[in-house]
XYZ file of C-alpha atoms in Angstrom:
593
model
C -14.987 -7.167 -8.378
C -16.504 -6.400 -4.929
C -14.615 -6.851 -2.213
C -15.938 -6.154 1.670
C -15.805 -2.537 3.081
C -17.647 -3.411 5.880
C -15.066 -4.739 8.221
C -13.710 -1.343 8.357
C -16.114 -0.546 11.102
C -14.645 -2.465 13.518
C -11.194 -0.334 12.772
C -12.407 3.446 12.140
C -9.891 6.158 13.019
C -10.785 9.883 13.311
C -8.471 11.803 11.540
C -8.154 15.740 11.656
C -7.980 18.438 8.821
C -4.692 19.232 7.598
C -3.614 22.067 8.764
C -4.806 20.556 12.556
C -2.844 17.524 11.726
C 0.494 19.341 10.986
C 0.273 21.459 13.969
C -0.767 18.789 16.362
C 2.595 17.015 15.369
C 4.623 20.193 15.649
C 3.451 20.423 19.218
C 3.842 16.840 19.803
C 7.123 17.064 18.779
C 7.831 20.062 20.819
C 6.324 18.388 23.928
C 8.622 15.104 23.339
C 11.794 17.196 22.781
C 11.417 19.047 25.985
C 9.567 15.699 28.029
C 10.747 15.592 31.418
C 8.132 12.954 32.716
C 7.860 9.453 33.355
C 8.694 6.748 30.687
C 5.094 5.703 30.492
C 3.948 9.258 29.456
C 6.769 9.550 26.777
C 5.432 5.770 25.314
C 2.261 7.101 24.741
C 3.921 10.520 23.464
C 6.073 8.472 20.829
C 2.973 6.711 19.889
C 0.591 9.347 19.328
C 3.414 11.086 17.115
C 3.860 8.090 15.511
C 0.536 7.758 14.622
C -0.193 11.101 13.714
C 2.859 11.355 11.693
C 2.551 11.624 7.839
C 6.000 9.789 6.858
C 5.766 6.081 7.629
C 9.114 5.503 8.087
C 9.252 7.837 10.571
C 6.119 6.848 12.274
C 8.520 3.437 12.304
C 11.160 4.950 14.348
C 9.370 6.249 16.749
C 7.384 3.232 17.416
C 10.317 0.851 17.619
C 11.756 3.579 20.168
C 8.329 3.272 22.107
C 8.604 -0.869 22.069
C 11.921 -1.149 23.673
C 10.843 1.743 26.225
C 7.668 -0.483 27.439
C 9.829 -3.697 26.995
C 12.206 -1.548 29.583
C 9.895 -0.485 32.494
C 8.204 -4.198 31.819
C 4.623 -2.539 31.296
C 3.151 -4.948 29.229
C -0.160 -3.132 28.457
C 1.687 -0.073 26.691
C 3.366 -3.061 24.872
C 0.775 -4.720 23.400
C -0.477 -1.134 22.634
C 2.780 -0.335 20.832
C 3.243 -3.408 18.568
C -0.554 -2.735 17.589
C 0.312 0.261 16.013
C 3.430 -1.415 14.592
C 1.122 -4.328 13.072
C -0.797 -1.007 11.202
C 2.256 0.475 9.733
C 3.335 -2.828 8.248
C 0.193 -3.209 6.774
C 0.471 0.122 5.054
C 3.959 -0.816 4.262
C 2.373 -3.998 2.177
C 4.219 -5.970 4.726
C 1.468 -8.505 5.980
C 3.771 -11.146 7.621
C 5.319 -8.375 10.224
C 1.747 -6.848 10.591
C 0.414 -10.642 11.835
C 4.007 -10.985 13.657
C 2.813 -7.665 15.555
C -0.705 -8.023 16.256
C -0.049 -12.193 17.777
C 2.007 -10.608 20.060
C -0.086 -8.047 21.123
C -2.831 -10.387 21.542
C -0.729 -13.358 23.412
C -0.013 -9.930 26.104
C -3.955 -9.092 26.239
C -4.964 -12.924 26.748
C -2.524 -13.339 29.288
C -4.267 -10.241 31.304
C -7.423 -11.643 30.545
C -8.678 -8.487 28.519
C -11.758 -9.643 27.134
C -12.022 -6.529 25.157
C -8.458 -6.124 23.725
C -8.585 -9.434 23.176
C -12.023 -8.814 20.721
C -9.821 -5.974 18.994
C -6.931 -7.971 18.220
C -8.830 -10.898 17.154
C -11.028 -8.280 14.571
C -7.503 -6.667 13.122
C -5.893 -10.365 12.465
C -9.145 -11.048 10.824
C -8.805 -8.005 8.556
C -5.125 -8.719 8.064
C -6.096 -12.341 6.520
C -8.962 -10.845 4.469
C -6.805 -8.072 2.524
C -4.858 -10.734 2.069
C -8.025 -13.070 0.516
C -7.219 -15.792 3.096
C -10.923 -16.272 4.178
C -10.824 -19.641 5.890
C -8.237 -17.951 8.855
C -10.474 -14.693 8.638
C -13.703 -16.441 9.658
C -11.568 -18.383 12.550
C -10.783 -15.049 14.161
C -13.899 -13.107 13.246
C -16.012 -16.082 15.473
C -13.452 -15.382 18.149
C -14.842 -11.923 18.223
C -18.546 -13.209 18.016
C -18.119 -15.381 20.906
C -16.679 -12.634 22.713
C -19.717 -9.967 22.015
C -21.446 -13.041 22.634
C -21.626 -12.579 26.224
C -20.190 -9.002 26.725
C -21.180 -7.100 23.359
C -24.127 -5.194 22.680
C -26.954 -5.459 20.142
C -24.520 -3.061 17.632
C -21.762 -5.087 18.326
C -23.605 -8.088 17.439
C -24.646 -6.957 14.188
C -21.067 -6.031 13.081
C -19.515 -9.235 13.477
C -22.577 -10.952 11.725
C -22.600 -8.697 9.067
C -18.461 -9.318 8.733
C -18.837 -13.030 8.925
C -21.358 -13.560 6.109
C -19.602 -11.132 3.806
C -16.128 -12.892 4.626
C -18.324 -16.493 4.267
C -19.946 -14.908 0.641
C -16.860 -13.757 -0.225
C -15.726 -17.383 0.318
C -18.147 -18.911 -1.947
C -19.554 -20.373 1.286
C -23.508 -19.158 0.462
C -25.404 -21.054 2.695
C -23.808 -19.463 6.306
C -23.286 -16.102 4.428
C -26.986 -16.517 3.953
C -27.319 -17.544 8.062
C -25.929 -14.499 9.176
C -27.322 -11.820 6.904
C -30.689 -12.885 7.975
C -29.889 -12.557 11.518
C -28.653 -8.986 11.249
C -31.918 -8.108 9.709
C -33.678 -9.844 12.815
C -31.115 -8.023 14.963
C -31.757 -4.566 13.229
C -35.649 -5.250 13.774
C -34.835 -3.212 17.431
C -32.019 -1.087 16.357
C -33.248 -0.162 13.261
C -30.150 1.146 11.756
C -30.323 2.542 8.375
C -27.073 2.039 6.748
C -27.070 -1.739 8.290
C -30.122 -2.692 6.488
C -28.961 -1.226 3.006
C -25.589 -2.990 3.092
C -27.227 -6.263 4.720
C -29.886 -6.110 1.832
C -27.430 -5.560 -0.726
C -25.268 -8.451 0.781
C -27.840 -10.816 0.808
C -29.091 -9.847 -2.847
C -25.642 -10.900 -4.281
C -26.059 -14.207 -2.266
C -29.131 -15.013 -3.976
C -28.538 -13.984 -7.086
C -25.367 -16.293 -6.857
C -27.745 -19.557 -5.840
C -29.896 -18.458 -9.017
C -33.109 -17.427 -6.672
C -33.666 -14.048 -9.027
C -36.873 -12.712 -8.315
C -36.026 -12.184 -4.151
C -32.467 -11.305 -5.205
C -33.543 -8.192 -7.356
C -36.601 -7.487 -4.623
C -33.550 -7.574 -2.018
C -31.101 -5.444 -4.391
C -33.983 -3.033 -5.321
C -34.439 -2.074 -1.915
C -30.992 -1.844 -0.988
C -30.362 0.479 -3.432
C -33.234 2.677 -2.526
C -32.401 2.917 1.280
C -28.286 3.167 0.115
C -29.007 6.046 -2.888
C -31.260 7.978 0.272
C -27.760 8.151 2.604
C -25.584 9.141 -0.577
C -23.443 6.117 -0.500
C -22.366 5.680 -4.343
C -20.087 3.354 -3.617
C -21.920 0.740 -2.254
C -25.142 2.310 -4.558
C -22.996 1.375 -7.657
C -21.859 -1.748 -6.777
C -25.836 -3.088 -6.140
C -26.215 -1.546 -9.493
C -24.509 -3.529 -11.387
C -25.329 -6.503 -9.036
C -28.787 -5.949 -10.334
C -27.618 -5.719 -13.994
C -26.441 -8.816 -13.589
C -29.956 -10.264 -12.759
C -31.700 -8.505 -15.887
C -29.469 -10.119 -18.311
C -29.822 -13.767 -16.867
C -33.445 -12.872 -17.290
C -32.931 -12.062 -21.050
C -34.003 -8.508 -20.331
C -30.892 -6.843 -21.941
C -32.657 -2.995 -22.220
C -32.791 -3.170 -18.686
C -29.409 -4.849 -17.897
C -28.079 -1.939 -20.245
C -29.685 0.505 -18.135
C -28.457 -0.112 -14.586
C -24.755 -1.028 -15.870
C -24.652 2.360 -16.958
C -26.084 3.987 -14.311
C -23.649 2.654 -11.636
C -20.816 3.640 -14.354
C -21.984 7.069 -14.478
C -23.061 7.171 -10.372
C -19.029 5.731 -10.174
C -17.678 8.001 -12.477
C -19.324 10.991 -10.405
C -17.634 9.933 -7.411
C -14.242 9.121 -8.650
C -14.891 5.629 -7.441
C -11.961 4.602 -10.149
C -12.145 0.388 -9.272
C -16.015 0.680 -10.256
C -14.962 2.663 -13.101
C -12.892 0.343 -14.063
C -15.112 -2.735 -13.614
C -18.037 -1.414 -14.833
C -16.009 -0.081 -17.785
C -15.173 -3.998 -18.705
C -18.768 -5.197 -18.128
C -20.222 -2.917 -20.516
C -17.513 -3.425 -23.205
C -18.213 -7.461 -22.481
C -22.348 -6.296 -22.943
C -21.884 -4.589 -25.897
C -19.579 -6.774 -27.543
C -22.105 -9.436 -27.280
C -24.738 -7.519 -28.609
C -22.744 -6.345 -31.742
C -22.425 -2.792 -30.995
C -19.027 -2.945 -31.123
C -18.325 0.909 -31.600
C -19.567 1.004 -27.690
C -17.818 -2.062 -26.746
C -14.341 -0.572 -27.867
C -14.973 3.195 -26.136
C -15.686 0.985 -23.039
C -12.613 -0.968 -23.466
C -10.601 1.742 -23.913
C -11.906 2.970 -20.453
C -11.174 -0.123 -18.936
C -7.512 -0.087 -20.015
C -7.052 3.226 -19.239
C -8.292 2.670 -15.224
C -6.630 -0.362 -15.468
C -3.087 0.728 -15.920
C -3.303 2.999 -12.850
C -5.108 -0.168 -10.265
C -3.392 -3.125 -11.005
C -4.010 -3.974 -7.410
C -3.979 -3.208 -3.977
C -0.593 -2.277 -3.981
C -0.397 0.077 -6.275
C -3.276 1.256 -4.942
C -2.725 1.813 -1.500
C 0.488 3.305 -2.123
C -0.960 6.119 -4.642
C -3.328 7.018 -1.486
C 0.292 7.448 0.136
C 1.721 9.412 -1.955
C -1.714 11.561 -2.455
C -1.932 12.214 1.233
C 1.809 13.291 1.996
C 0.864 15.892 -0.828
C -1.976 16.989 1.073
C -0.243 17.420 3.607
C 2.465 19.331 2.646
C 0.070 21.122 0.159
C -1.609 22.108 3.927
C 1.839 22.961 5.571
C 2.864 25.426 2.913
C -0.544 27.135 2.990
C -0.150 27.446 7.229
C 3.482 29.157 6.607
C 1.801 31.432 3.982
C -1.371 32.123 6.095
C 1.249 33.340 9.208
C 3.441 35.295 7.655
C 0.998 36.781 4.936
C 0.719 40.990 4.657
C -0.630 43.562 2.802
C 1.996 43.352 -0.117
C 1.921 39.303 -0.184
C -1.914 39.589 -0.740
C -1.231 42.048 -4.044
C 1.041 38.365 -5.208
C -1.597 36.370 -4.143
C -3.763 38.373 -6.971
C -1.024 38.376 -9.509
C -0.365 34.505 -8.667
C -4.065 33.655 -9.221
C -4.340 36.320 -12.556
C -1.539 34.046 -14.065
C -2.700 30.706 -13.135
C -5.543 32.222 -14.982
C -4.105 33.147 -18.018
C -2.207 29.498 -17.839
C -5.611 28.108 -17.588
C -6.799 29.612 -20.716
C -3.760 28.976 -22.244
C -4.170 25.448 -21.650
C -7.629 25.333 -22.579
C -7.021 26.811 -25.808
C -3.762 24.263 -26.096
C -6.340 22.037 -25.705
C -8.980 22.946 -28.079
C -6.080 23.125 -30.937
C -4.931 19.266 -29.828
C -8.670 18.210 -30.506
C -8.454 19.583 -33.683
C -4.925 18.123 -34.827
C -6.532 15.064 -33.108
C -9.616 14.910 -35.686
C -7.282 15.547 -38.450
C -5.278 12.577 -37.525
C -8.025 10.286 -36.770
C -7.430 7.829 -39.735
C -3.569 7.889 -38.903
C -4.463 6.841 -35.615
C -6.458 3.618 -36.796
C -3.680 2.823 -38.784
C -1.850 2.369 -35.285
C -4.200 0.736 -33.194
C -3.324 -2.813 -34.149
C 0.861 -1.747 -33.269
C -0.633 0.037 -30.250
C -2.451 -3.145 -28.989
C 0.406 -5.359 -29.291
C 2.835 -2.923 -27.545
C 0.035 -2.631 -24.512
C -0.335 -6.632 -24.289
C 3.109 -7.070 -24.066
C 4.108 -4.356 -21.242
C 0.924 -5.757 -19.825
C 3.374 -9.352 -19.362
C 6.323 -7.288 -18.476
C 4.565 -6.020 -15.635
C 2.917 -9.577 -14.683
C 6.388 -11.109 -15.592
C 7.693 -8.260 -12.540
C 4.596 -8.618 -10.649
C 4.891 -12.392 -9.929
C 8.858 -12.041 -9.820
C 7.935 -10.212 -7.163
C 5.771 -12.296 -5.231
C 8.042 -15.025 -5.792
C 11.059 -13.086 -4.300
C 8.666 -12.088 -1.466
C 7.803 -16.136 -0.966
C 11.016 -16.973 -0.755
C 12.417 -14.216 1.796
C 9.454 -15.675 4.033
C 10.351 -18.796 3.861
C 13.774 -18.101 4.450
C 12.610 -16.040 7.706
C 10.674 -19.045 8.877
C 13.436 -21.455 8.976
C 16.035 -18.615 10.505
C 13.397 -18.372 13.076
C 14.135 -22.423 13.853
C 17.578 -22.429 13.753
C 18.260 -20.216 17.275
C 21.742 -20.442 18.047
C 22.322 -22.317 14.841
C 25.300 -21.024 12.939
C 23.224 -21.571 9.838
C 20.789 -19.108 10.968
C 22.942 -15.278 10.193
C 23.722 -17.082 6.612
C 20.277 -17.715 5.816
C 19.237 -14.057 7.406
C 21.629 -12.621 4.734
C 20.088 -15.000 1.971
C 17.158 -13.522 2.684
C 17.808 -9.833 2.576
C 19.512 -10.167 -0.479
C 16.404 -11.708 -1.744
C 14.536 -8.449 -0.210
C 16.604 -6.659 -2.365
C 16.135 -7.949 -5.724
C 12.036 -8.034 -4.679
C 11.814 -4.726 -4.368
C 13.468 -4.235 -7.531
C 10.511 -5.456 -9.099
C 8.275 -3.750 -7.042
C 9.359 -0.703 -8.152
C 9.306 -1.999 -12.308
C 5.701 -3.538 -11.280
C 4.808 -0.317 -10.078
C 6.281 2.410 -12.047
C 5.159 0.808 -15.230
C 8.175 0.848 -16.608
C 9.746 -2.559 -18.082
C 13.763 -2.461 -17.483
C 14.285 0.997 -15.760
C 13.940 2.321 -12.091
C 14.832 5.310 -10.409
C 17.586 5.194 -8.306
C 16.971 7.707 -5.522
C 13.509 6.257 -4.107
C 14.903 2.485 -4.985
C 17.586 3.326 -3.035
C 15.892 5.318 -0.201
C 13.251 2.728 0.399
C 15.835 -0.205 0.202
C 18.123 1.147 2.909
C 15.132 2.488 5.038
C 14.049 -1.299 4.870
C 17.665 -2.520 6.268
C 17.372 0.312 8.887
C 14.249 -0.665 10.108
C 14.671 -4.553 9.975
C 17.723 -4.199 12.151
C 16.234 -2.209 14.417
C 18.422 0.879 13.910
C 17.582 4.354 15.142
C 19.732 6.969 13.211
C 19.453 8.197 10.102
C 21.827 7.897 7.276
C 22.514 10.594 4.932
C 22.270 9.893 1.552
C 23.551 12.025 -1.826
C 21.714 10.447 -4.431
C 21.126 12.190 -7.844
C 17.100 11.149 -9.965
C 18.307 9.001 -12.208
C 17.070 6.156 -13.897
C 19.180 2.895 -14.437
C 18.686 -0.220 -16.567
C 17.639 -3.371 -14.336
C 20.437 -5.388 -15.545
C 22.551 -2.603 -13.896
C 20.104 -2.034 -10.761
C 20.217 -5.777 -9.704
C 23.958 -6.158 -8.942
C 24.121 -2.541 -7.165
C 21.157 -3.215 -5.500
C 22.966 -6.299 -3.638
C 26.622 -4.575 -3.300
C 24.946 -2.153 -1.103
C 22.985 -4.548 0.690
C 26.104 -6.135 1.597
C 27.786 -3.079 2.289
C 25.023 -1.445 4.599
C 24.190 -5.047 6.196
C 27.867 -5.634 6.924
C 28.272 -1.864 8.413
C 24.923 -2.228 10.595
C 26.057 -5.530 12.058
C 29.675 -4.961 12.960
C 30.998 -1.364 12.152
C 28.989 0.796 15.204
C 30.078 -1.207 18.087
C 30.575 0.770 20.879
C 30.262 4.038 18.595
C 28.370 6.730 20.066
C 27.030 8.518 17.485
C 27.206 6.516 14.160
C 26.998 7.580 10.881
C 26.592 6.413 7.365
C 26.520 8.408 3.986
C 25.922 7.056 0.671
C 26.899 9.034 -1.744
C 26.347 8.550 -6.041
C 27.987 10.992 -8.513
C 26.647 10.458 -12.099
C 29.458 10.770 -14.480
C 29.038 10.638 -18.393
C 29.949 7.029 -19.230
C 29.977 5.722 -15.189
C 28.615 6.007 -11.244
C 31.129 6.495 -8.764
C 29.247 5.273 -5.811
C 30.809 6.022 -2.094
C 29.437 4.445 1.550
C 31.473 5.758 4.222
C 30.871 5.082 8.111
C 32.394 5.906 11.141
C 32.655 2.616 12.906
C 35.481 0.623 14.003
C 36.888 -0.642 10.341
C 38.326 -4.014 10.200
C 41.432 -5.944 8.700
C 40.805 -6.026 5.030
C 43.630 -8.829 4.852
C 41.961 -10.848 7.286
C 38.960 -10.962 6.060
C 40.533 -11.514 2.689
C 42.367 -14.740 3.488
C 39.103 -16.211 5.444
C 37.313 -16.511 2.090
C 34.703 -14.347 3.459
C 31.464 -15.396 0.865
C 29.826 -11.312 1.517
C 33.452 -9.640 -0.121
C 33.733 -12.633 -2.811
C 29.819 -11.724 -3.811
C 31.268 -8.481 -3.432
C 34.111 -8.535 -6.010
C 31.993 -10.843 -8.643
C 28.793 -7.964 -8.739
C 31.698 -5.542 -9.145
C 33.512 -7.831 -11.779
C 30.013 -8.406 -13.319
C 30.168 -4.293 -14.173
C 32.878 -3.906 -15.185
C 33.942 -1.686 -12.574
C 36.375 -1.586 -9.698
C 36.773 -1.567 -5.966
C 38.546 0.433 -3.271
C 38.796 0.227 0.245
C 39.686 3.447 2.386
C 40.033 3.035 6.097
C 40.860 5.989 8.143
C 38.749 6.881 11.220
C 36.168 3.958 9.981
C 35.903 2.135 6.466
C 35.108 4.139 2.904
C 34.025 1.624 0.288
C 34.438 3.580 -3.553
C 33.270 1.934 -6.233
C 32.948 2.849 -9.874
C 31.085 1.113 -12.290
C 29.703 1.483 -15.709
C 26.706 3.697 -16.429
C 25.081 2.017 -19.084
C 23.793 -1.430 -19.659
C 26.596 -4.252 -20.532
């Protein structure tokens, strides 16, 4: 249930307010359009963009355009700085291997300049990369790195951190003796510095290690005071958590009033701040309390609770991409309100009223839409009994679809990386481009599930953002600059239809991005899908040099024969156009065969 939020000190970025934010890209993009200086100040222009920038993708872009600029004027420095930020946006991307890929690199550059202090920072962000990944043992080899770094150079603070980091990653290990060590030497450490906040989460820490060896009367002493000092800064997260650390004490004590008492105080402390993991957690600990008590009217309103936050934090993925999404809306919530704020007048604000009035009258509307639904809803409670067994059994099993998907996934994403590893040991092999094409096929069918893992859906996707984030991924792993244009209507397809023409278009766009633009000057690519009643005519079209169809043909290439079986396997059909580059049509059917 708890896992550590305090290695995020060592990583804490100041971010702006909206409205700041958008306008400080706007004139960061102004300033790099118009740049006339030296290549070093446009790297640290293209970085700052990208990491300002609120689309990823695009952050991606301008990063990989910043890399091959310091690679260019050999400044290693803004190199190391570069693929640092490059190692962040794959880890937002849920990309962990490129992130590690990233931040080595930048960290073999610092050692080799014999930064001591880079060096510290690089070590800190590998160690968070293993831990969201739960891969403790490497995360306490690169946290002691840091220590024996602030070991000589650090101060008191920094000292502190990297304890406090290194027991929580040793507790979190099951390793209770060291996580024990080094809690107690931040509270000797914090003797001088007397931090506030370090003492509450240290106390708190070291409370859960106890309570884990069984020592119960200094665990709750040690939780009881952690909570104190925590509920004094406002901190419900951490508050909560302690809570129902403490809970947890009381009912191995056989003091179940008690236990009762603090789980649902850090349920209701959660609940207030929208903390929706606690929510969820706590949710399942009080069904699991009342459920052995026999107050099992309780146990099933918490249960319900459970599934509910459950559905919508599956894990970290899901998770961190719903933060995503949430910001983008923010900010484009923010840019609309900047556009309305500089071209607002007298006879806007009179809207403005009118616009408020009826989101008024929609509120009541819905509130009184509401009040009838709880009505209808008491009238059709016994109805709804009647259902809750069919309703169960429906839940456990897209429950398994979605694990089914979920581990699909992860066993897609195992094998890609393992395909990666040996392409990275076959230089110069022939073998190597075959088995870099195995593996972003594989890619493909991954993300596939990805998006039925995290949609909640069990045989559907939508098309556009499948497609969008698929060939955004082939952009970006072969290192491609321009943007394709793609005509794509929101549609939702069957997966025994999305798996084939998710790998004839990674054969199509692979095949264009590794041959077609040679020596093209400005290339291009549009994808284009027309729905049709019973079929989808899909089109890619590029302006690149074309090739011999015939030729091709007669060398048994294996890319067009997997190209003509997925087609086959759709019962659709094929066409090559080649005029001033090479238009692929293809129809095939609509709807599931």
């Amino acid at each position: 249930m708890y896992k550590t939020f305090l290695i995020s000190f060592l990583f804490l970025i100041p971010f702006s307010a909206f409205s700041q934010n958008i306008q400080k890209i706007d004139s960061l993009l102004r300033v790099l359009k118009q740049h006339d200086g030296t290549k070093e100040e446009q790297i640290l222009l293209l970085n700052e963009v990208a990491n300002t920038h609120p689309n990823i993708n695009e952050s991606s872009v301008f990063l990989n355009k910043a890399l091959r600029l310091a690679i260019e004027i050999d400044n290693p420095i803004l190199e190391a700085q570069t693929l640092e930020e490059i190692s962040y946006v794959n880890n937002r991307l849920g990309n962990t291997i490129k992130a590690l890929e990233a931040a080595f690199k930048a960290l073999k550059i610092y050692e080799s300049k014999s930064l001591v202090d880079k060096q510290a920072a690089s070590y800190a962000q590998i160690a968070d990369l293993y831990l969201s990944e739960n891969d403790y043992t490497e995360a306490i080899t690169y946290l002691k790195k840091v220590q024996e770094i602030y070991a000589t150079s650090g101060d008191a603070y920094d000292k502190m951190l990297i304890s406090i980091n290194l027991g929580e990653a040793y507790r979190l290990f099951g390793d209770l003796k060291n996580a024990e060590i080094y809690f107690l030497k931040v509270l000797e450490l914090n003797k001088t510095i007397k931090e506030v906040n370090i003492e509450g989460y240290t106390l708190g820490n070291l409370g859960m290690v106890y309570n884990a060896q069984e020592k119960l009367d200094i665990a709750q002493d040690y939780l009881e005071k952690s909570i104190r000092t925590l509920h004094a800064l406002n901190d419900a997260y951490a508050s909560s958590i302690y809570l129902a650390e403490l809970a947890s004490i009381y009912e191995k004590q056989r003091k179940p009033i008690l236990a009762e008492q603090k789980l649902i105080e850090a349920f209701e402390m959660a609940k207030k701040a929208g903390l929706k993991e606690q929510i969820r957690d706590f949710s399942k600990q009080l069904a699991t309390f009342y459920k052995k008590d026999k107050q099992y009217e309780k146990a099933l309103t918490y249960q319900l609770s459970f599934q509910i936050y459950q559905d919508s934090l599956v894990n970290k993925e899901i998770v961190k991409k719903i933060e995503q999404v949430k910001s983008k809306h923010e900010i484009d919530k923010r840019e609309s309100e900047i556009r309305l704020l500089n071209t607002i007048n007298t006879n806007q604000k009179y809207t403005v009223i009118g616009l408020i009035a009826g989101l008024t009258l929609l509120v009541l509307l819905f509130y009184f839409l509401y009040k009838g639904n709880k009505k209808i809803k008491r009238t059709n409670l016994l109805l709804t009994h009647q259902k809750d067994i069919i309703s169960k059994r429906e839940q456990e099993k897209i429950v398994l679809l979605r694990e089914l998907n979920h581990r699909t996934k992860n066993n897609l994403q195992m094998i890609s990386s393992l395909l990666n590893l040996q392409s990275s040991r076959l230089t110069g092999h022939p073998a190597k481009e075959a088995i870099l094409a195995g593996k972003d096929r594989v890619e493909a069918l991954s993300l596939i599930h990805k998006k039925l893992y995290q949609e909640g859906v069990d045989s559907k996707i939508m098309i556009t953002e499948y497609i969008e984030e698929l060939v955004s991924s082939l952009f970006y792993g072969y290192d491609v600059d321009f943007v394709p244009k793609l005509e794509i209507p929101n549609i939702s397809i069957h997966i025994d239809i999305a798996v084939p023409l998710a790998l004839i278009i990674n054969e199509l766009i692979i095949n264009a991005l590794k041959y077609a633009y040679i020596d093209i000057e400005k290339p291009e690519l549009h994808i284009i899908i027309n729905e049709e009643p019973n079929y989808l005519q899909l089109d890619i079209i590029d302006n690149g040099t074309g090739f011999d169809h015939k030729k091709v043909t007669t060398s048994h290439s294996f890319g067009l024969d997997l190209l003509n079986t997925l087609v086959k396997q759709l019962k659709g059909s094929i066409e090559k156009k080649q005029k001033k580059g090479t238009h692929w049509s293809i129809k095939i059917k609509r709807h599931k065969v």
